[in-house]
Short mmCIF file of N, CA and C in Angstrom, two decimals:
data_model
loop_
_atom_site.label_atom_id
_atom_site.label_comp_id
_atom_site.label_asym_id
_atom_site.label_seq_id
_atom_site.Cartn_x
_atom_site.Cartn_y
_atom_site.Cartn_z
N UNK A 1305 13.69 -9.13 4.86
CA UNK A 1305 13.64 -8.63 6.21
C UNK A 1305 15.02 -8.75 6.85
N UNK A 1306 15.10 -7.55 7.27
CA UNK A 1306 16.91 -7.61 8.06
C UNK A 1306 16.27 -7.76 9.78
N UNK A 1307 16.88 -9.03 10.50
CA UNK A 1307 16.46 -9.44 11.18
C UNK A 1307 17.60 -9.44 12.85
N UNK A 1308 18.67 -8.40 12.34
CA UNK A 1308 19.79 -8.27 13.51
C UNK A 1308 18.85 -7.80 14.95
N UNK A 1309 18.45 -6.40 14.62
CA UNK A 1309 17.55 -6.31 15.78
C UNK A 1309 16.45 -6.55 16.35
N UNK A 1310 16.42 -7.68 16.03
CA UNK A 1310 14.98 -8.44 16.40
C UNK A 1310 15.40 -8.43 17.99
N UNK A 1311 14.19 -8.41 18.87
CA UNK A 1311 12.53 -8.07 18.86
C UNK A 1311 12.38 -6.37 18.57
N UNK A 1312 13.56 -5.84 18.79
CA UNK A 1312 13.04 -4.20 19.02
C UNK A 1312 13.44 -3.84 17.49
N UNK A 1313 13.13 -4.12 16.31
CA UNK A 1313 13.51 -3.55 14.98
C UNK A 1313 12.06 -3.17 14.52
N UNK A 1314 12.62 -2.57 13.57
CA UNK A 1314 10.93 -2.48 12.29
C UNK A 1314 11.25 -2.52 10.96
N UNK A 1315 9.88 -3.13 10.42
CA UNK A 1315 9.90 -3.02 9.04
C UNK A 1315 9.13 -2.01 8.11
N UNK A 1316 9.63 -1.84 7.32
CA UNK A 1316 8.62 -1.52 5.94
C UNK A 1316 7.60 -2.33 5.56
N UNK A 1317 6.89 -2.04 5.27
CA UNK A 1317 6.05 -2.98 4.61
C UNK A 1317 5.49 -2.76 3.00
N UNK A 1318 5.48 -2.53 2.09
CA UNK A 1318 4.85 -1.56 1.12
C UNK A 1318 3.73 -2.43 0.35
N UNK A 1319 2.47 -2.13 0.31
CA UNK A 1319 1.19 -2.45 -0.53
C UNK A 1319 0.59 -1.70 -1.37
N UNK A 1320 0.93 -2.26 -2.65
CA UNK A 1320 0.71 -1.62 -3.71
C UNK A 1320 -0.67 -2.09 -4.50
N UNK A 1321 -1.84 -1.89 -5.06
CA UNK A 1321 -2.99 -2.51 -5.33
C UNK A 1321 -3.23 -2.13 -6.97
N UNK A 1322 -3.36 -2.88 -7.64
CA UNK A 1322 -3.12 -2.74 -9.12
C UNK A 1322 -4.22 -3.78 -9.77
N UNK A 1323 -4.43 -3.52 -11.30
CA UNK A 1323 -5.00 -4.55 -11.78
C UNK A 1323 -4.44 -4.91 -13.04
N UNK A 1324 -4.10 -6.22 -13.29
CA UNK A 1324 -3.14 -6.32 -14.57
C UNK A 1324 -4.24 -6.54 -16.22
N UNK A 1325 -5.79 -6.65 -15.42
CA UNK A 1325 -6.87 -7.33 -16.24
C UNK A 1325 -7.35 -5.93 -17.23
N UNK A 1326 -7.46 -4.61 -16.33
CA UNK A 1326 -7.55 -3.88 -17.15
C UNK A 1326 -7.20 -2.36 -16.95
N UNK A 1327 -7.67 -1.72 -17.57
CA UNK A 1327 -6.72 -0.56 -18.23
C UNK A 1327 -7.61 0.82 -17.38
N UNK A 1328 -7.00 1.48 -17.01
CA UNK A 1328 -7.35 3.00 -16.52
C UNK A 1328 -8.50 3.54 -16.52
N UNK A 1329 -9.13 3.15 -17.68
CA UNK A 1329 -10.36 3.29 -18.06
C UNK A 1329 -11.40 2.33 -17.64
N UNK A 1330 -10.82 1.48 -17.61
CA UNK A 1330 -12.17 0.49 -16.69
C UNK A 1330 -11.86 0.75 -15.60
N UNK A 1331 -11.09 0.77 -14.67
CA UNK A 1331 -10.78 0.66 -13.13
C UNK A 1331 -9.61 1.72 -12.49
N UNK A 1332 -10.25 1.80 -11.01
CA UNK A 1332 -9.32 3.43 -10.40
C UNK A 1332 -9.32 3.46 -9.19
N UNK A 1333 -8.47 2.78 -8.53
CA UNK A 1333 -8.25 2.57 -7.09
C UNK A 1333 -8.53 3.75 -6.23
N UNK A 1334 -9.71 4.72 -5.67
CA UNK A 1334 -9.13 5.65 -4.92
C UNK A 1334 -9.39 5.91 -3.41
N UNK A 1335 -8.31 6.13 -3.20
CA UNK A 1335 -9.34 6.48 -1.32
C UNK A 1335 -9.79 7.73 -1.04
N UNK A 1336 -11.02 8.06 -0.27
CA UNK A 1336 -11.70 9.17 -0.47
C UNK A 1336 -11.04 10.17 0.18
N UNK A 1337 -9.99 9.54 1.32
CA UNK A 1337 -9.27 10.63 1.90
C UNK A 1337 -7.79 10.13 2.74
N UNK A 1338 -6.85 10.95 2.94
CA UNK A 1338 -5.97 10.05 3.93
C UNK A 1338 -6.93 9.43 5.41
N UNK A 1339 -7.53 9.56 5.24
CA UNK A 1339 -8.62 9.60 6.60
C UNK A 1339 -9.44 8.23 6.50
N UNK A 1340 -9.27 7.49 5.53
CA UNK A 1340 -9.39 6.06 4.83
C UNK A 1340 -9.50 5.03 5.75
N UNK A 1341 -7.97 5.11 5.86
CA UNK A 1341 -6.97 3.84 6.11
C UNK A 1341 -6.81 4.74 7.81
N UNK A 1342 -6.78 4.27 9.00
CA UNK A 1342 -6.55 4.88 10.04
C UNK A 1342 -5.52 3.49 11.11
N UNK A 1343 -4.61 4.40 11.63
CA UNK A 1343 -3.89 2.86 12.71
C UNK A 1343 -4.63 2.21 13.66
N UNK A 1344 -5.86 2.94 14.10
CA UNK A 1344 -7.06 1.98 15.25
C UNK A 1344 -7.51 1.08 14.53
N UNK A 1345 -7.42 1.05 12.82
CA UNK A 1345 -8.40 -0.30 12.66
C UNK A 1345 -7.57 -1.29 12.72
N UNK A 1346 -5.93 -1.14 12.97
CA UNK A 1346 -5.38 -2.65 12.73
C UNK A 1346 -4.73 -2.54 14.18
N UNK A 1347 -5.46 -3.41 14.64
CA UNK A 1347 -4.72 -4.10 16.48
C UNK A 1347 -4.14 -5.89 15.84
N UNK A 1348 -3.43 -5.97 15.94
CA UNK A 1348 -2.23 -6.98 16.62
C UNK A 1348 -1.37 -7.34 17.51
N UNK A 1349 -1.43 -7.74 18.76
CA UNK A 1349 -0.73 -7.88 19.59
C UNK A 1349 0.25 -7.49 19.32
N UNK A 1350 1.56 -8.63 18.74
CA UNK A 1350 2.84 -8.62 18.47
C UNK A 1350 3.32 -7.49 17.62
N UNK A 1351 2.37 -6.22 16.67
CA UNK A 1351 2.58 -5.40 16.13
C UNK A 1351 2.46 -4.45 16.44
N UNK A 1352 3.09 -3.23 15.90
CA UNK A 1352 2.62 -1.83 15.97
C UNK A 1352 2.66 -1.01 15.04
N UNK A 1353 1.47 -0.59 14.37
CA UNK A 1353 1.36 -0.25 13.42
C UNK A 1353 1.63 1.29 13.29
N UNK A 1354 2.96 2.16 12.96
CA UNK A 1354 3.71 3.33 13.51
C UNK A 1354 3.25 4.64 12.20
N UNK A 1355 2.59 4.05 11.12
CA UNK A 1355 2.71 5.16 10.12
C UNK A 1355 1.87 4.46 8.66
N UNK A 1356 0.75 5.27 8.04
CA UNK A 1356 0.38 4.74 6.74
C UNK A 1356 0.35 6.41 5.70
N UNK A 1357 0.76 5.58 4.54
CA UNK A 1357 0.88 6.55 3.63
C UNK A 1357 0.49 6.20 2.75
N UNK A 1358 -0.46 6.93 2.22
CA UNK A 1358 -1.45 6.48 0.67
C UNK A 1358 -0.70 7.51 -0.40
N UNK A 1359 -1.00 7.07 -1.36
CA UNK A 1359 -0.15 7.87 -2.93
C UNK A 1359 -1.05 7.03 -4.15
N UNK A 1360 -0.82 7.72 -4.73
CA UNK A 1360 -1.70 7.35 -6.21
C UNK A 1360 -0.84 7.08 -7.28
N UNK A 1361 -0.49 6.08 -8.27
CA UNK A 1361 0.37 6.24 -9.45
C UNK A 1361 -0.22 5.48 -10.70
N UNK A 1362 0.24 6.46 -11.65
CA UNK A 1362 -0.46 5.81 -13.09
C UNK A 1362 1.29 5.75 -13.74
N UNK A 1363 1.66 4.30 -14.40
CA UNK A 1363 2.59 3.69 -15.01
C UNK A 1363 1.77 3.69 -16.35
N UNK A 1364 3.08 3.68 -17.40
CA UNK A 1364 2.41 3.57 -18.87
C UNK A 1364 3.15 2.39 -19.03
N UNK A 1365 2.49 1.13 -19.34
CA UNK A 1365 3.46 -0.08 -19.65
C UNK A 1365 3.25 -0.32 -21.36
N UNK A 1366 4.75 -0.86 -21.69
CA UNK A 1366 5.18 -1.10 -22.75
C UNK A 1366 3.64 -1.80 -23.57
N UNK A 1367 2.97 -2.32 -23.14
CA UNK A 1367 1.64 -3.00 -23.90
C UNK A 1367 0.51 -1.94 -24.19
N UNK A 1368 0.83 -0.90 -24.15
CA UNK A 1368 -0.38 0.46 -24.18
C UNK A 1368 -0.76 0.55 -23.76
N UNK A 1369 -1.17 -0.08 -22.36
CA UNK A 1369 -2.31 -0.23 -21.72
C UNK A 1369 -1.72 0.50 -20.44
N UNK A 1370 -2.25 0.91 -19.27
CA UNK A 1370 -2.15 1.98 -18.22
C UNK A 1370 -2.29 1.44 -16.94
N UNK A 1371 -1.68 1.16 -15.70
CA UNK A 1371 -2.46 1.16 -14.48
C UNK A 1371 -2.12 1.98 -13.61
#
């Protein structure tokens, strides 16, 4: 966190949701729509929640296995 313009700065935040237990075929993170995840469900005072962006990614890792 770069913290020069604190109180009036912002961050990134990035959440990524994965499973290291198993493989593509057992498990598949999806959201049914951008319409999912919405900024009214997260109130925090001290926050403001300015922007969410969902994306999907399949990695092929060196062990054969997929997430």
């Amino acid at each position: 966190m770069k913290l020069q313009l604190f109180p009036m700065d912002s961050q990134r935040c990035k959440l990524e949701i994965e499973s290291y237990g198993y493989s593509i075929l057992d498990i598949n993170y999806v959201f049914a729509s951008e319409k999912s995840v919405t900024r009214s469900e997260f109130e925090l005072p001290q926050f403001v929640l300015v922007d969410v962006k969902i994306s999907n990614k399949t990695e092929k890792l060196s062990s054969g296995g997929e997430i």
